[in-house]
Amino acid sequence: MTGGQGADQAFRHRSVLLDEAVEYLVGGPGRAGSFVDATFGRGGHSRLILSMLGAEGQLLGIDKDPEAIRVADALSAEDARFRRYHGSFAELDQAVLEQGWQQVDGVLMDLGVSSPQLDDAARGFSFMRDGPLDMRMNPLQGPSAAEWLSRAEEKEIADVIWRYGEERFSRRIARLVVARRDEEPIATTRQLAELVAEAVPKKEKHKHPATRAFQAIRIFINRELEDLEAGLQSAVERLAPGGRLVVISFHSLEDRLVKRFMRDLARGPKLPRGIPVTAEQEASEFRLIGKASKANEQEIAENVRARSAVMRVLERKSN
């Protein structure tokens, strides 16, 4: 995919909760300041953010995916206010410092796998399209899903599928993976999807039996939850007074982690019982903005993936 094709795709695919997320992040048009799109993807959020920034505004786009970086390079050639960093948002602190920034006025995270990644069979994310069983957001780093499944112990496979997919038949799936790989390598998404369907005795209505297993393996291969914890911490440490962290999650594990992280910061530090404290010590420097937001019926009708999206917003107080 060339940068031009990627840019076209950014317009064809509309990011979930796009307008709401950018409004929370930037506020009004003509804004100055430094912002971070920590999950650039194909540039949907970044382009709208840039349209809201004034001439003094700056935006940094971060992404692991080399295809996303090609799109980001094209955007940086179009707009001098935009810069890019190739890496995980777990490296957000380093990415920000490399720009010469000490603080940022907003960070946006749109979590999980992007629609262009799911739609490309060669990336191996989707059980709906047959392709190499890869699942890496950066195909140049770390083992692929196929490589991991070829050598992991049965218990490790079961633990991953249970922990990250909450799949109650994880042990059955792991047992069949180990038995089947002795006969032939599990090298394609179709092979794995059919194996999982065979291992799962009870099927859920309107849900492919491989949904949870694929989600779990993808999260594990890409260290998504570990990266999320590191990225959230780096984001709040770099937020300027009045700055906001906007996070869009697509499954319960992510959202629980984000919800707990933001809630704990908004509550302020926990101090031992019986120790006298002043009101100043009790107060947190962060606050939650609004309640969790979800996509409306029209957006869900246009993009079924929006059904599971949850957006949460945290702000560092101005004083």
mmCIF file of C-alpha atoms in Angstrom:
data_model
loop_
_atom_site.group_PDB
_atom_site.id
_atom_site.type_symbol
_atom_site.label_atom_id
_atom_site.label_comp_id
_atom_site.label_asym_id
_atom_site.label_seq_id
_atom_site.Cartn_x
_atom_site.Cartn_y
_atom_site.Cartn_z
ATOM 1 C CA MET A 1 0.000 0.000 0.000
ATOM 2 C CA THR A 2 1.416 3.389 -0.942
ATOM 3 C CA GLY A 3 0.972 6.541 1.063
ATOM 4 C CA GLY A 4 -1.562 7.849 -1.460
ATOM 5 C CA GLN A 5 -3.667 4.705 -1.254
ATOM 6 C CA GLY A 6 -3.487 4.807 2.552
ATOM 7 C CA ALA A 7 -4.635 8.419 2.574
ATOM 8 C CA ASP A 8 -7.590 7.504 0.356
ATOM 9 C CA GLN A 9 -8.452 4.696 2.729
ATOM 10 C CA ALA A 10 -8.390 7.125 5.646
ATOM 11 C CA PHE A 11 -11.243 8.994 3.968
ATOM 12 C CA ARG A 12 -13.187 5.830 3.102
ATOM 13 C CA HIS A 13 -12.954 4.490 6.645
ATOM 14 C CA ARG A 14 -14.483 6.793 9.239
ATOM 15 C CA SER A 15 -13.002 6.446 12.716
ATOM 16 C CA VAL A 16 -15.436 5.506 15.488
ATOM 17 C CA LEU A 17 -16.645 8.430 17.666
ATOM 18 C CA LEU A 18 -14.524 10.693 15.479
ATOM 19 C CA ASP A 19 -16.214 14.058 16.017
ATOM 20 C CA GLU A 20 -16.856 13.529 19.716
ATOM 21 C CA ALA A 21 -13.285 12.456 20.448
ATOM 22 C CA VAL A 22 -11.705 15.418 18.655
ATOM 23 C CA GLU A 23 -14.127 17.883 20.249
ATOM 24 C CA TYR A 24 -13.194 16.622 23.729
ATOM 25 C CA LEU A 25 -9.503 16.672 22.840
ATOM 26 C CA VAL A 26 -9.115 20.025 21.109
ATOM 27 C CA GLY A 27 -12.144 22.072 22.173
ATOM 28 C CA GLY A 28 -12.798 24.783 19.598
ATOM 29 C CA PRO A 29 -11.285 25.665 16.214
ATOM 30 C CA GLY A 30 -8.078 27.663 15.841
ATOM 31 C CA ARG A 31 -6.483 26.060 18.896
ATOM 32 C CA ALA A 32 -2.750 26.371 19.537
ATOM 33 C CA GLY A 33 -0.755 23.875 21.573
ATOM 34 C CA SER A 34 0.787 20.426 21.156
ATOM 35 C CA PHE A 35 -1.329 17.290 20.763
ATOM 36 C CA VAL A 36 -0.672 13.563 20.339
ATOM 37 C CA ASP A 37 -2.666 11.083 18.256
ATOM 38 C CA ALA A 38 -1.177 8.020 19.946
ATOM 39 C CA THR A 39 -2.853 5.568 17.545
ATOM 40 C CA PHE A 40 -2.523 7.211 14.126
ATOM 41 C CA GLY A 41 -3.947 4.291 12.126
ATOM 42 C CA ARG A 42 -4.848 5.707 8.737
ATOM 43 C CA GLY A 43 -5.077 9.299 9.927
ATOM 44 C CA GLY A 44 -8.811 9.748 10.461
ATOM 45 C CA HIS A 45 -8.480 11.433 13.831
ATOM 46 C CA SER A 46 -5.281 13.269 12.912
ATOM 47 C CA ARG A 47 -6.785 14.960 9.862
ATOM 48 C CA LEU A 48 -9.755 16.222 11.851
ATOM 49 C CA ILE A 49 -7.488 17.394 14.693
ATOM 50 C CA LEU A 50 -5.342 19.334 12.215
ATOM 51 C CA SER A 51 -8.466 20.954 10.760
ATOM 52 C CA MET A 52 -9.270 22.233 14.265
ATOM 53 C CA LEU A 53 -5.776 23.512 15.093
ATOM 54 C CA GLY A 54 -4.553 26.985 14.282
ATOM 55 C CA ALA A 55 -1.267 27.873 12.599
ATOM 56 C CA GLU A 56 0.587 27.521 15.923
ATOM 57 C CA GLY A 57 -0.882 24.110 16.699
ATOM 58 C CA GLN A 58 1.239 20.962 16.499
ATOM 59 C CA LEU A 59 0.293 17.290 16.252
ATOM 60 C CA LEU A 60 2.373 14.154 16.748
ATOM 61 C CA GLY A 61 1.102 10.864 15.321
ATOM 62 C CA ILE A 62 2.341 7.569 16.822
ATOM 63 C CA ASP A 63 1.876 4.069 15.386
ATOM 64 C CA LYS A 64 3.566 0.652 15.393
ATOM 65 C CA ASP A 65 2.306 -0.302 11.955
ATOM 66 C CA PRO A 66 4.672 0.395 9.010
ATOM 67 C CA GLU A 67 1.636 0.827 6.727
ATOM 68 C CA ALA A 68 0.289 3.518 9.061
ATOM 69 C CA ILE A 69 3.671 5.249 9.053
ATOM 70 C CA ARG A 70 3.599 5.427 5.246
ATOM 71 C CA VAL A 71 0.293 7.301 5.496
ATOM 72 C CA ALA A 72 1.736 9.492 8.257
ATOM 73 C CA ASP A 73 4.751 10.368 6.102
ATOM 74 C CA ALA A 74 2.406 11.532 3.341
ATOM 75 C CA LEU A 75 0.478 13.664 5.823
ATOM 76 C CA SER A 76 3.644 15.249 7.223
ATOM 77 C CA ALA A 77 4.620 16.216 3.662
ATOM 78 C CA GLU A 78 1.225 17.910 3.269
ATOM 79 C CA ASP A 79 1.111 19.690 6.631
ATOM 80 C CA ALA A 80 4.178 21.056 8.451
ATOM 81 C CA ARG A 81 2.270 21.069 11.756
ATOM 82 C CA PHE A 82 2.225 17.255 11.739
ATOM 83 C CA ARG A 83 5.055 14.922 12.829
ATOM 84 C CA ARG A 84 5.171 11.173 13.233
ATOM 85 C CA TYR A 85 6.844 8.596 15.489
ATOM 86 C CA HIS A 86 7.187 4.926 14.502
ATOM 87 C CA GLY A 87 6.658 2.882 17.645
ATOM 88 C CA SER A 88 4.216 1.938 20.376
ATOM 89 C CA PHE A 89 2.360 4.484 22.467
ATOM 90 C CA ALA A 90 4.106 2.778 25.383
ATOM 91 C CA GLU A 91 7.040 4.928 24.164
ATOM 92 C CA LEU A 92 4.938 8.103 24.313
ATOM 93 C CA ASP A 93 7.287 9.803 26.750
ATOM 94 C CA GLN A 94 10.274 9.308 24.441
ATOM 95 C CA ALA A 95 8.224 10.291 21.380
ATOM 96 C CA VAL A 96 7.160 13.573 22.982
ATOM 97 C CA LEU A 97 10.658 14.444 24.209
ATOM 98 C CA GLU A 98 12.098 13.810 20.735
ATOM 99 C CA GLN A 99 9.895 16.643 19.460
ATOM 100 C CA GLY A 100 11.427 18.976 22.042
ATOM 101 C CA TRP A 101 8.146 19.129 23.953
ATOM 102 C CA GLN A 102 7.952 18.948 27.742
ATOM 103 C CA GLN A 103 4.156 18.938 28.000
ATOM 104 C CA VAL A 104 1.225 18.288 25.692
ATOM 105 C CA ASP A 105 -2.281 19.719 25.631
ATOM 106 C CA GLY A 106 -4.035 16.496 24.746
ATOM 107 C CA VAL A 107 -3.526 12.811 24.000
ATOM 108 C CA LEU A 108 -5.926 10.613 22.027
ATOM 109 C CA MET A 109 -5.848 6.798 22.090
ATOM 110 C CA ASP A 110 -8.119 4.769 19.788
ATOM 111 C CA LEU A 111 -7.327 1.247 20.984
ATOM 112 C CA GLY A 112 -7.197 -2.173 19.368
ATOM 113 C CA VAL A 113 -6.864 -3.251 15.769
ATOM 114 C CA SER A 114 -7.948 -0.846 13.024
ATOM 115 C CA SER A 115 -10.474 -1.632 10.309
ATOM 116 C CA PRO A 116 -7.820 -1.427 7.533
ATOM 117 C CA GLN A 117 -5.754 -3.999 9.436
ATOM 118 C CA LEU A 118 -8.775 -6.298 9.806
ATOM 119 C CA ASP A 119 -9.673 -5.879 6.139
ATOM 120 C CA ASP A 120 -6.200 -6.884 4.906
ATOM 121 C CA ALA A 121 -6.096 -10.701 4.835
ATOM 122 C CA ALA A 122 -2.302 -10.647 4.612
ATOM 123 C CA ARG A 123 -2.079 -9.199 8.140
ATOM 124 C CA GLY A 124 -3.755 -12.259 9.663
ATOM 125 C CA PHE A 125 -5.994 -10.462 12.162
ATOM 126 C CA SER A 126 -9.386 -11.669 10.974
ATOM 127 C CA PHE A 127 -11.003 -15.103 11.043
ATOM 128 C CA MET A 128 -13.331 -13.817 8.300
ATOM 129 C CA ARG A 129 -10.528 -13.666 5.715
ATOM 130 C CA ASP A 130 -8.031 -16.426 5.039
ATOM 131 C CA GLY A 131 -4.412 -15.338 5.211
ATOM 132 C CA PRO A 132 -1.112 -15.947 7.005
ATOM 133 C CA LEU A 133 -1.588 -16.248 10.766
ATOM 134 C CA ASP A 134 0.470 -13.194 11.698
ATOM 135 C CA MET A 135 -1.478 -10.696 13.880
ATOM 136 C CA ARG A 136 1.511 -8.416 14.538
ATOM 137 C CA MET A 137 0.772 -4.700 14.381
ATOM 138 C CA ASN A 138 4.421 -4.303 13.423
ATOM 139 C CA PRO A 139 5.248 -7.340 11.239
ATOM 140 C CA LEU A 140 8.961 -6.556 11.632
ATOM 141 C CA GLN A 141 9.001 -7.151 15.398
ATOM 142 C CA GLY A 142 8.508 -10.216 17.558
ATOM 143 C CA PRO A 143 7.050 -13.648 16.786
ATOM 144 C CA SER A 144 3.905 -14.013 14.693
ATOM 145 C CA ALA A 145 0.834 -15.780 16.079
ATOM 146 C CA ALA A 146 1.715 -18.846 14.000
ATOM 147 C CA GLU A 147 5.270 -18.942 15.380
ATOM 148 C CA TRP A 148 4.045 -18.621 18.963
ATOM 149 C CA LEU A 149 1.370 -21.306 18.562
ATOM 150 C CA SER A 150 3.947 -23.660 17.035
ATOM 151 C CA ARG A 151 6.055 -23.771 20.194
ATOM 152 C CA ALA A 152 4.057 -22.563 23.206
ATOM 153 C CA GLU A 153 3.124 -25.090 25.859
ATOM 154 C CA GLU A 154 -0.500 -26.165 26.139
ATOM 155 C CA LYS A 155 -0.944 -24.444 29.516
ATOM 156 C CA GLU A 156 0.436 -21.147 28.218
ATOM 157 C CA ILE A 157 -1.918 -21.199 25.228
ATOM 158 C CA ALA A 158 -4.897 -21.959 27.481
ATOM 159 C CA ASP A 159 -3.907 -19.222 29.945
ATOM 160 C CA VAL A 160 -3.571 -16.606 27.177
ATOM 161 C CA ILE A 161 -6.931 -17.462 25.620
ATOM 162 C CA TRP A 162 -8.618 -17.374 29.033
ATOM 163 C CA ARG A 163 -6.928 -14.226 30.340
ATOM 164 C CA TYR A 164 -7.190 -12.036 27.244
ATOM 165 C CA GLY A 165 -10.272 -13.544 25.600
ATOM 166 C CA GLU A 166 -12.274 -14.695 28.641
ATOM 167 C CA GLU A 167 -12.965 -17.844 26.610
ATOM 168 C CA ARG A 168 -14.380 -20.554 28.884
ATOM 169 C CA PHE A 169 -13.324 -23.325 26.495
ATOM 170 C CA SER A 170 -9.690 -22.177 26.464
ATOM 171 C CA ARG A 171 -8.344 -25.543 27.664
ATOM 172 C CA ARG A 172 -10.195 -27.451 24.944
ATOM 173 C CA ILE A 173 -8.840 -25.059 22.318
ATOM 174 C CA ALA A 174 -5.256 -25.314 23.630
ATOM 175 C CA ARG A 175 -5.427 -29.088 23.752
ATOM 176 C CA LEU A 176 -6.569 -29.277 20.131
ATOM 177 C CA VAL A 177 -3.953 -26.737 18.995
ATOM 178 C CA VAL A 178 -1.155 -28.881 20.438
ATOM 179 C CA ALA A 179 -2.603 -32.101 18.987
ATOM 180 C CA ARG A 180 -3.184 -30.582 15.531
ATOM 181 C CA ARG A 181 0.185 -28.836 15.209
ATOM 182 C CA ASP A 182 1.900 -32.222 15.542
ATOM 183 C CA GLU A 183 0.114 -33.246 12.339
ATOM 184 C CA GLU A 184 0.719 -30.006 10.391
ATOM 185 C CA PRO A 185 1.670 -26.387 11.198
ATOM 186 C CA ILE A 186 -1.202 -24.024 12.018
ATOM 187 C CA ALA A 187 -0.167 -21.371 9.542
ATOM 188 C CA THR A 188 -3.359 -19.632 8.347
ATOM 189 C CA THR A 189 -6.276 -17.798 9.912
ATOM 190 C CA ARG A 190 -8.720 -20.284 8.384
ATOM 191 C CA GLN A 191 -6.911 -23.227 9.978
ATOM 192 C CA LEU A 192 -7.057 -21.633 13.411
ATOM 193 C CA ALA A 193 -10.679 -20.476 13.037
ATOM 194 C CA GLU A 194 -11.828 -23.966 11.993
ATOM 195 C CA LEU A 195 -9.838 -25.564 14.814
ATOM 196 C CA VAL A 196 -11.419 -23.266 17.411
ATOM 197 C CA ALA A 197 -14.894 -23.867 16.007
ATOM 198 C CA GLU A 198 -14.268 -27.594 16.319
ATOM 199 C CA ALA A 199 -13.047 -27.246 19.921
ATOM 200 C CA VAL A 200 -15.919 -25.040 21.153
ATOM 201 C CA PRO A 201 -18.948 -27.250 21.935
ATOM 202 C CA LYS A 202 -21.464 -24.455 22.489
ATOM 203 C CA LYS A 203 -21.931 -21.762 19.867
ATOM 204 C CA GLU A 204 -23.190 -18.261 20.670
ATOM 205 C CA LYS A 205 -25.861 -16.743 18.463
ATOM 206 C CA HIS A 206 -24.549 -14.065 16.073
ATOM 207 C CA LYS A 207 -20.940 -14.633 17.257
ATOM 208 C CA HIS A 208 -18.230 -16.615 15.504
ATOM 209 C CA PRO A 209 -16.759 -19.205 17.894
ATOM 210 C CA ALA A 210 -13.213 -17.972 17.127
ATOM 211 C CA THR A 211 -13.919 -14.361 18.158
ATOM 212 C CA ARG A 212 -12.523 -14.575 21.684
ATOM 213 C CA ALA A 213 -9.522 -16.761 20.818
ATOM 214 C CA PHE A 214 -8.423 -14.464 17.985
ATOM 215 C CA GLN A 215 -8.827 -11.412 20.232
ATOM 216 C CA ALA A 216 -6.795 -13.051 22.995
ATOM 217 C CA ILE A 217 -3.906 -14.139 20.786
ATOM 218 C CA ARG A 218 -3.746 -10.717 19.113
ATOM 219 C CA ILE A 219 -3.657 -8.889 22.461
ATOM 220 C CA PHE A 220 -0.923 -11.224 23.724
ATOM 221 C CA ILE A 221 1.231 -11.080 20.580
ATOM 222 C CA ASN A 222 1.140 -7.265 20.552
ATOM 223 C CA ARG A 223 1.444 -6.781 24.342
ATOM 224 C CA GLU A 224 -1.587 -4.523 24.086
ATOM 225 C CA LEU A 225 -2.554 -4.320 27.756
ATOM 226 C CA GLU A 226 1.033 -3.866 28.956
ATOM 227 C CA ASP A 227 1.549 -1.133 26.357
ATOM 228 C CA LEU A 228 -1.746 0.473 27.354
ATOM 229 C CA GLU A 229 -0.750 0.694 31.024
ATOM 230 C CA ALA A 230 2.604 2.263 30.107
ATOM 231 C CA GLY A 231 1.013 4.618 27.566
ATOM 232 C CA LEU A 232 -1.670 5.860 29.956
ATOM 233 C CA GLN A 233 0.926 6.611 32.620
ATOM 234 C CA SER A 234 3.193 8.455 30.171
ATOM 235 C CA ALA A 235 0.246 10.435 28.813
ATOM 236 C CA VAL A 236 -0.895 11.813 32.170
ATOM 237 C CA GLU A 237 2.678 12.617 33.198
ATOM 238 C CA ARG A 238 3.072 14.778 30.081
ATOM 239 C CA LEU A 239 -0.351 16.483 30.218
ATOM 240 C CA ALA A 240 -0.208 20.241 30.711
ATOM 241 C CA PRO A 241 -2.724 21.925 33.046
ATOM 242 C CA GLY A 242 -6.080 21.854 31.258
ATOM 243 C CA GLY A 243 -4.839 19.050 29.005
ATOM 244 C CA ARG A 244 -7.022 16.037 28.289
ATOM 245 C CA LEU A 245 -6.551 12.320 27.767
ATOM 246 C CA VAL A 246 -9.238 10.807 25.504
ATOM 247 C CA VAL A 247 -9.378 7.015 25.218
ATOM 248 C CA ILE A 248 -11.658 4.890 23.015
ATOM 249 C CA SER A 249 -11.812 1.193 23.948
ATOM 250 C CA PHE A 250 -13.367 -1.698 22.044
ATOM 251 C CA HIS A 251 -13.522 -4.536 24.523
ATOM 252 C CA SER A 252 -14.105 -4.991 28.229
ATOM 253 C CA LEU A 253 -10.503 -5.745 29.249
ATOM 254 C CA GLU A 254 -9.269 -2.454 27.792
ATOM 255 C CA ASP A 255 -12.187 -0.452 29.117
ATOM 256 C CA ARG A 256 -11.898 -1.860 32.646
ATOM 257 C CA LEU A 257 -8.206 -0.946 32.688
ATOM 258 C CA VAL A 258 -8.872 2.595 31.394
ATOM 259 C CA LYS A 259 -11.847 3.119 33.717
ATOM 260 C CA ARG A 260 -9.878 2.053 36.799
ATOM 261 C CA PHE A 261 -6.831 4.133 35.816
ATOM 262 C CA MET A 262 -8.863 7.319 35.281
ATOM 263 C CA ARG A 263 -11.089 6.768 38.323
ATOM 264 C CA ASP A 264 -8.108 6.280 40.643
ATOM 265 C CA LEU A 265 -6.403 9.445 39.383
ATOM 266 C CA ALA A 266 -9.600 11.478 39.743
ATOM 267 C CA ARG A 267 -10.067 10.234 43.320
ATOM 268 C CA GLY A 268 -6.596 11.362 44.296
ATOM 269 C CA PRO A 269 -3.951 9.648 46.424
ATOM 270 C CA LYS A 270 -5.026 7.063 48.991
ATOM 271 C CA LEU A 271 -3.682 7.925 52.415
ATOM 272 C CA PRO A 272 -3.627 5.671 55.487
ATOM 273 C CA ARG A 273 -6.600 5.933 57.836
ATOM 274 C CA GLY A 274 -6.161 8.038 60.930
ATOM 275 C CA ILE A 275 -3.622 10.431 59.415
ATOM 276 C CA PRO A 276 -4.900 14.033 59.445
ATOM 277 C CA VAL A 277 -4.860 15.579 55.982
ATOM 278 C CA THR A 278 -5.721 18.987 54.585
ATOM 279 C CA ALA A 279 -8.308 19.511 51.851
ATOM 280 C CA GLU A 280 -5.433 20.364 49.541
ATOM 281 C CA GLN A 281 -3.831 16.981 50.131
ATOM 282 C CA GLU A 282 -7.119 15.161 49.577
ATOM 283 C CA ALA A 283 -7.838 16.840 46.246
ATOM 284 C CA SER A 284 -6.722 15.279 42.975
ATOM 285 C CA GLU A 285 -5.112 17.255 40.176
ATOM 286 C CA PHE A 286 -7.258 15.294 37.695
ATOM 287 C CA ARG A 287 -10.972 15.108 37.013
ATOM 288 C CA LEU A 288 -13.240 12.992 34.853
ATOM 289 C CA ILE A 289 -15.006 14.817 32.025
ATOM 290 C CA GLY A 290 -18.576 13.640 31.530
ATOM 291 C CA LYS A 291 -19.659 10.022 31.581
ATOM 292 C CA ALA A 292 -18.513 7.183 29.349
ATOM 293 C CA SER A 293 -19.698 7.861 25.778
ATOM 294 C CA LYS A 294 -20.914 5.303 23.259
ATOM 295 C CA ALA A 295 -21.676 5.426 19.551
ATOM 296 C CA ASN A 296 -25.197 6.356 18.489
ATOM 297 C CA GLU A 297 -27.530 4.099 16.498
ATOM 298 C CA GLN A 298 -26.665 5.717 13.167
ATOM 299 C CA GLU A 299 -22.920 5.193 13.647
ATOM 300 C CA ILE A 300 -23.480 1.568 14.700
ATOM 301 C CA ALA A 301 -25.634 1.007 11.589
ATOM 302 C CA GLU A 302 -22.791 2.350 9.422
ATOM 303 C CA ASN A 303 -20.021 0.493 11.271
ATOM 304 C CA VAL A 304 -20.896 -2.570 13.356
ATOM 305 C CA ARG A 305 -17.533 -2.301 15.154
ATOM 306 C CA ALA A 306 -18.789 0.915 16.777
ATOM 307 C CA ARG A 307 -21.244 -1.139 18.840
ATOM 308 C CA SER A 308 -18.593 -2.006 21.427
ATOM 309 C CA ALA A 309 -16.806 1.371 21.520
ATOM 310 C CA VAL A 310 -16.563 3.227 24.850
ATOM 311 C CA MET A 311 -14.917 6.642 25.174
ATOM 312 C CA ARG A 312 -13.620 8.075 28.470
ATOM 313 C CA VAL A 313 -12.012 11.471 29.112
ATOM 314 C CA LEU A 314 -9.658 12.638 31.876
ATOM 315 C CA GLU A 315 -8.444 16.211 32.384
ATOM 316 C CA ARG A 316 -5.565 17.644 34.382
ATOM 317 C CA LYS A 317 -7.060 20.561 36.298
ATOM 318 C CA SER A 318 -5.916 24.078 35.405
ATOM 319 C CA ASN A 319 -5.381 25.080 39.026
#
